[in-house]
Short mmCIF file of C-alpha atoms in Angstrom, two decimals:
data_model
loop_
_atom_site.label_atom_id
_atom_site.label_comp_id
_atom_site.label_asym_id
_atom_site.label_seq_id
_atom_site.Cartn_x
_atom_site.Cartn_y
_atom_site.Cartn_z
CA MET A 239 -109.11 -138.66 76.61
CA GLU A 240 -110.17 -137.11 73.21
CA ALA A 241 -113.59 -136.37 74.70
CA GLU A 242 -111.95 -133.99 77.20
CA VAL A 243 -109.47 -132.36 74.40
CA ASP A 244 -112.53 -131.67 72.30
CA LYS A 245 -114.30 -129.88 75.57
CA LEU A 246 -111.10 -127.98 76.76
CA GLU A 247 -111.18 -126.64 72.99
CA LEU A 248 -114.48 -125.80 73.31
CA MET A 249 -113.87 -123.67 76.15
CA PHE A 250 -111.05 -121.97 74.73
CA GLN A 251 -113.13 -120.84 71.66
CA LYS A 252 -115.89 -119.77 74.08
CA ALA A 253 -113.52 -117.81 75.77
CA ASP A 254 -112.17 -116.52 73.07
CA SER A 255 -115.52 -115.14 71.38
CA ASP A 256 -116.51 -114.00 74.83
CA LEU A 257 -112.96 -111.79 75.25
CA ASP A 258 -114.20 -110.19 71.91
CA TYR A 259 -117.26 -109.31 72.70
CA ILE A 260 -116.30 -107.50 75.60
CA GLN A 261 -113.59 -105.49 73.95
CA CYS A 262 -116.15 -104.52 70.89
CA ARG A 263 -118.73 -104.07 74.07
CA LEU A 264 -116.15 -102.12 75.61
CA GLU A 265 -115.66 -100.11 72.57
CA TYR A 266 -119.14 -99.35 71.68
CA GLU A 267 -120.37 -97.80 75.22
CA ILE A 268 -116.99 -95.64 75.03
CA LYS A 269 -117.76 -94.25 71.94
CA THR A 270 -121.28 -93.78 72.52
CA ASN A 271 -120.79 -92.11 76.19
CA TYR A 272 -117.84 -89.74 74.81
CA PRO A 273 -119.24 -86.74 74.01
CA ALA A 274 -119.06 -86.49 70.54
CA SER A 275 -119.68 -82.85 70.21
CA THR A 276 -116.48 -82.15 71.24
CA GLY A 277 -115.05 -82.44 68.18
CA LYS A 278 -112.61 -84.81 69.33
CA LYS A 279 -111.72 -88.53 68.96
CA ASN A 280 -113.02 -90.42 71.67
CA PRO A 281 -110.07 -92.60 73.75
CA VAL A 282 -110.58 -95.70 71.64
CA THR A 283 -109.74 -94.16 68.46
CA LEU A 284 -106.75 -92.64 70.19
CA LEU A 285 -105.81 -95.55 70.97
CA LYS A 286 -106.07 -97.72 67.60
CA GLU A 287 -104.25 -93.98 65.97
CA LEU A 288 -101.51 -94.63 68.50
CA SER A 289 -100.51 -98.27 67.45
CA ALA A 290 -101.23 -97.13 63.94
CA ILE A 291 -98.47 -94.57 64.37
CA LYS A 292 -96.03 -96.73 66.48
CA SER A 293 -95.97 -99.58 63.74
CA ARG A 294 -95.29 -96.89 61.01
CA TYR A 295 -92.39 -95.71 63.19
CA GLN A 296 -91.00 -99.39 63.35
CA THR A 297 -91.60 -99.52 59.83
CA LEU A 298 -89.90 -96.54 58.30
CA HIS A 299 -87.20 -96.99 61.07
CA VAL A 300 -86.45 -100.38 59.18
CA ARG A 301 -86.73 -98.73 56.15
CA PHE A 302 -83.86 -96.22 57.04
CA LYS A 303 -81.40 -98.05 58.93
CA SER A 304 -81.39 -100.13 55.60
CA VAL A 305 -81.13 -97.55 53.11
CA ALA A 306 -78.26 -95.91 55.31
CA VAL A 307 -76.69 -99.27 55.26
CA GLU A 308 -76.71 -99.53 51.39
CA GLN A 309 -75.53 -95.86 51.14
CA LYS A 310 -72.36 -96.16 53.42
CA GLU A 311 -71.12 -99.30 51.23
CA THR A 312 -71.83 -97.73 48.03
CA LYS A 313 -69.65 -94.83 48.87
CA THR A 314 -67.48 -96.90 50.45
CA ARG A 315 -66.83 -99.10 46.65
CA ILE A 316 -67.20 -95.26 45.01
CA CYS A 317 -64.05 -93.94 46.96
CA ALA A 318 -62.17 -97.41 46.26
CA ILE A 319 -62.44 -97.41 42.90
CA LEU A 320 -61.53 -93.55 42.29
CA ASN A 321 -58.66 -93.99 44.35
CA ASN A 322 -57.86 -97.17 42.02
CA THR A 323 -57.95 -95.24 38.85
CA VAL A 324 -56.26 -91.93 40.58
CA THR A 325 -53.35 -94.76 41.48
CA MET A 326 -53.40 -96.25 37.58
CA ILE A 327 -53.21 -92.80 36.04
CA GLN A 328 -50.45 -91.46 38.23
CA GLU A 329 -48.73 -95.12 37.02
CA LEU A 330 -49.15 -94.61 33.50
CA GLN A 331 -47.84 -91.28 33.47
CA LYS A 332 -45.06 -92.42 35.25
CA GLN A 333 -44.40 -95.23 32.94
CA THR A 334 -44.70 -92.89 30.08
CA ASP A 335 -42.98 -89.96 31.45
CA LEU A 336 -45.95 -87.69 30.68
CA GLU A 337 -45.86 -84.56 32.54
CA MET A 338 -47.82 -85.28 36.11
CA SER A 339 -50.58 -82.92 36.01
CA PRO A 340 -50.90 -81.83 39.84
CA LEU A 341 -54.54 -81.90 41.09
CA SER A 342 -56.07 -78.64 40.40
CA LYS A 343 -57.21 -76.97 43.47
CA GLU A 344 -60.77 -78.18 43.12
CA GLU A 345 -59.39 -81.65 42.48
CA GLU A 346 -57.70 -81.41 45.67
CA ILE A 347 -60.54 -80.33 47.79
CA ALA A 348 -62.66 -83.07 46.43
CA ALA A 349 -59.96 -85.56 47.15
CA GLU A 350 -59.76 -84.81 50.68
CA GLN A 351 -63.39 -84.95 50.85
CA LEU A 352 -64.08 -88.50 49.54
CA LYS A 353 -60.87 -89.81 52.33
CA THR B 907 -91.14 -89.96 73.28
CA LEU B 908 -92.34 -91.29 69.89
CA LYS B 909 -92.23 -87.45 68.73
CA ASP B 910 -89.07 -86.83 69.76
CA ASP B 911 -87.44 -90.10 67.97
CA VAL B 912 -88.99 -89.16 64.82
CA SER B 913 -88.09 -85.68 64.94
CA VAL B 914 -84.43 -87.30 65.17
CA LEU B 915 -84.48 -89.42 62.26
CA VAL B 916 -85.78 -86.55 60.49
CA ASP B 917 -82.67 -84.40 61.05
CA LYS B 918 -80.38 -87.32 60.56
CA ALA B 919 -81.95 -87.88 57.06
CA CYS B 920 -81.42 -83.91 56.42
CA VAL B 921 -77.78 -83.85 57.71
CA THR B 922 -77.29 -86.87 55.61
CA SER B 923 -78.73 -85.63 52.37
CA ARG B 924 -76.56 -82.62 52.53
CA GLU B 925 -73.82 -85.10 53.15
CA ASN B 926 -74.26 -87.19 49.78
CA SER B 927 -74.39 -83.95 48.00
CA GLY B 928 -71.45 -82.88 48.35
CA PHE B 929 -69.74 -86.64 48.27
CA MET B 930 -71.23 -86.69 44.75
CA LYS B 931 -70.33 -83.31 43.61
CA ALA B 932 -66.88 -83.86 45.03
CA ALA B 933 -66.88 -87.97 42.67
CA LYS B 934 -67.69 -86.09 40.01
CA VAL B 935 -64.81 -83.64 40.21
CA LEU B 936 -62.49 -86.42 40.41
CA MET B 937 -64.37 -88.21 37.45
CA GLU B 938 -64.23 -85.47 34.85
CA SER C 938 -97.75 -127.77 74.49
CA SER C 939 -96.37 -124.62 72.25
CA GLU C 940 -99.66 -124.15 70.49
CA LEU C 941 -101.31 -124.28 73.89
CA GLU C 942 -98.73 -121.51 74.90
CA GLN C 943 -99.71 -119.55 71.78
CA LEU C 944 -103.51 -120.01 72.55
CA CYS C 945 -102.51 -118.70 75.93
CA SER C 946 -100.42 -115.78 74.94
CA LEU C 947 -103.59 -114.80 72.77
CA ILE C 948 -106.36 -114.87 75.35
CA ASN C 949 -103.72 -113.03 77.69
CA LYS C 950 -103.08 -110.55 74.86
CA LYS C 951 -106.72 -109.96 74.34
CA ILE C 952 -107.66 -109.55 78.36
CA GLY C 953 -104.72 -106.87 78.68
CA ASN C 954 -106.56 -105.23 75.69
CA ILE C 955 -109.68 -105.10 77.65
CA GLU C 956 -108.14 -103.91 80.67
CA LYS C 957 -106.68 -100.97 78.56
CA THR C 958 -110.07 -100.31 77.32
CA LEU C 959 -111.58 -100.40 80.74
CA SER C 960 -109.23 -97.70 82.21
CA LEU C 961 -110.20 -95.37 79.33
CA ARG C 962 -113.72 -95.73 80.14
CA ASN C 963 -114.05 -92.54 82.36
CA CYS C 964 -111.82 -90.62 80.06
CA GLY C 965 -114.81 -88.53 79.10
CA GLN C 966 -116.06 -87.17 81.83
CA GLU C 967 -113.04 -86.36 84.44
CA PRO C 968 -111.71 -82.95 83.07
CA ILE C 969 -107.90 -83.62 83.44
CA LEU C 970 -108.13 -86.93 81.77
CA LYS C 971 -109.89 -84.85 78.75
CA ASN C 972 -107.44 -82.39 78.55
CA THR C 973 -104.78 -85.74 78.45
CA LEU C 974 -106.48 -87.30 75.57
CA ASN C 975 -106.77 -84.16 73.45
CA LYS C 976 -103.13 -83.59 73.86
CA ILE C 977 -102.77 -87.09 73.04
CA GLY C 978 -104.92 -86.35 69.67
CA GLU C 979 -102.77 -83.23 69.19
CA ASP C 980 -99.46 -84.97 69.54
CA ILE C 981 -100.96 -87.83 67.23
CA ILE C 982 -101.40 -85.42 64.00
CA VAL C 983 -97.70 -83.53 64.89
CA VAL C 984 -96.12 -87.45 65.08
CA ASN C 985 -98.26 -88.09 61.76
CA GLU C 986 -97.02 -84.80 60.32
CA LEU C 987 -93.16 -85.71 61.09
CA LEU C 988 -93.59 -89.18 60.19
CA ASN C 989 -94.90 -88.24 56.52
CA GLN C 990 -91.54 -85.89 56.30
CA LEU C 991 -89.47 -88.68 57.46
CA GLU C 992 -90.84 -90.90 54.54
CA LEU C 993 -90.37 -88.39 52.09
CA GLU C 994 -86.68 -88.16 53.46
CA ILE C 995 -85.93 -91.77 52.74
CA GLU C 996 -87.48 -92.13 49.41
CA TYR C 997 -85.14 -88.84 48.37
CA GLN C 998 -82.52 -90.91 50.18
CA GLU C 999 -83.17 -94.31 48.07
CA GLN C 1000 -83.32 -91.96 44.97
CA THR C 1001 -79.84 -91.04 46.25
CA ASN C 1002 -78.60 -94.48 46.36
CA SER C 1003 -79.68 -95.18 43.01
CA SER C 1004 -77.08 -92.33 41.76
CA LEU C 1005 -74.58 -93.48 43.79
CA LYS C 1006 -75.14 -96.73 41.80
CA GLU C 1007 -74.50 -95.12 38.71
CA LEU C 1008 -72.13 -93.50 39.43
CA PHE C 1009 -70.43 -95.98 40.72
CA ALA C 1010 -70.97 -98.13 37.61
CA THR C 1011 -69.77 -94.83 35.51
CA LEU C 1012 -66.07 -94.79 37.96
CA GLU C 1013 -66.43 -98.64 37.11
CA GLU C 1014 -66.06 -98.43 33.16
CA ASP C 1015 -63.17 -95.50 33.94
CA TYR C 1016 -61.00 -97.89 35.82
CA LYS C 1017 -61.30 -100.57 32.91
CA ASP C 1018 -60.35 -97.96 30.50
CA VAL C 1019 -57.44 -96.79 32.27
CA GLU C 1020 -57.09 -101.32 32.96
CA HIS C 1021 -56.93 -101.48 29.04
CA LEU C 1022 -54.87 -98.75 28.57
CA LYS C 1023 -52.18 -99.77 30.95
#
């Protein structure tokens, strides 16, 4: 049984290296046959560059999403603490009978914007 | 296509940046 | 059996790559394919430029996140002061 497994393993290894050889040989053939004189990139290079930009896009997309989530959380926390602070100041003003200074136009717009 | 997807993300990021600067300004007004 | 499956999928992936590369073999000769290839080459340049722009935007957003966090920390201090007053 052991011998059979070893034999199978060797077969897989040979298939693997044969496939690598075929791939390299094919790529070499395309690169040498493709008229480099055109100044354009050969198909194999383009294929590699295509997969490179796809994975770069995926990486950036994940980064973009995590930045957006973090930003939303922080903005929500800022709104919450601002509201609490304004509410508490208004309570203080009531308690101390201080003249309630109304929000200025600019502050009203800002409060509206944060909502 | 990939080109369109990337363009959409870039546009989205630009819009978010504008929103953020407005948000920061408003928060600072209220803070003062 | 999972190792065997992994081995098989690796072999299949390599066979797939070879098939893809084989299909590219005549690209250099046929004019239509050549044009398509050149178009892809140009698009790759454009997409790379866009990805550079996107990366800059993301870096800017990450800096904005830091500023927002600093702003939150300042507001938190203010809140504690008002709470202390109260």
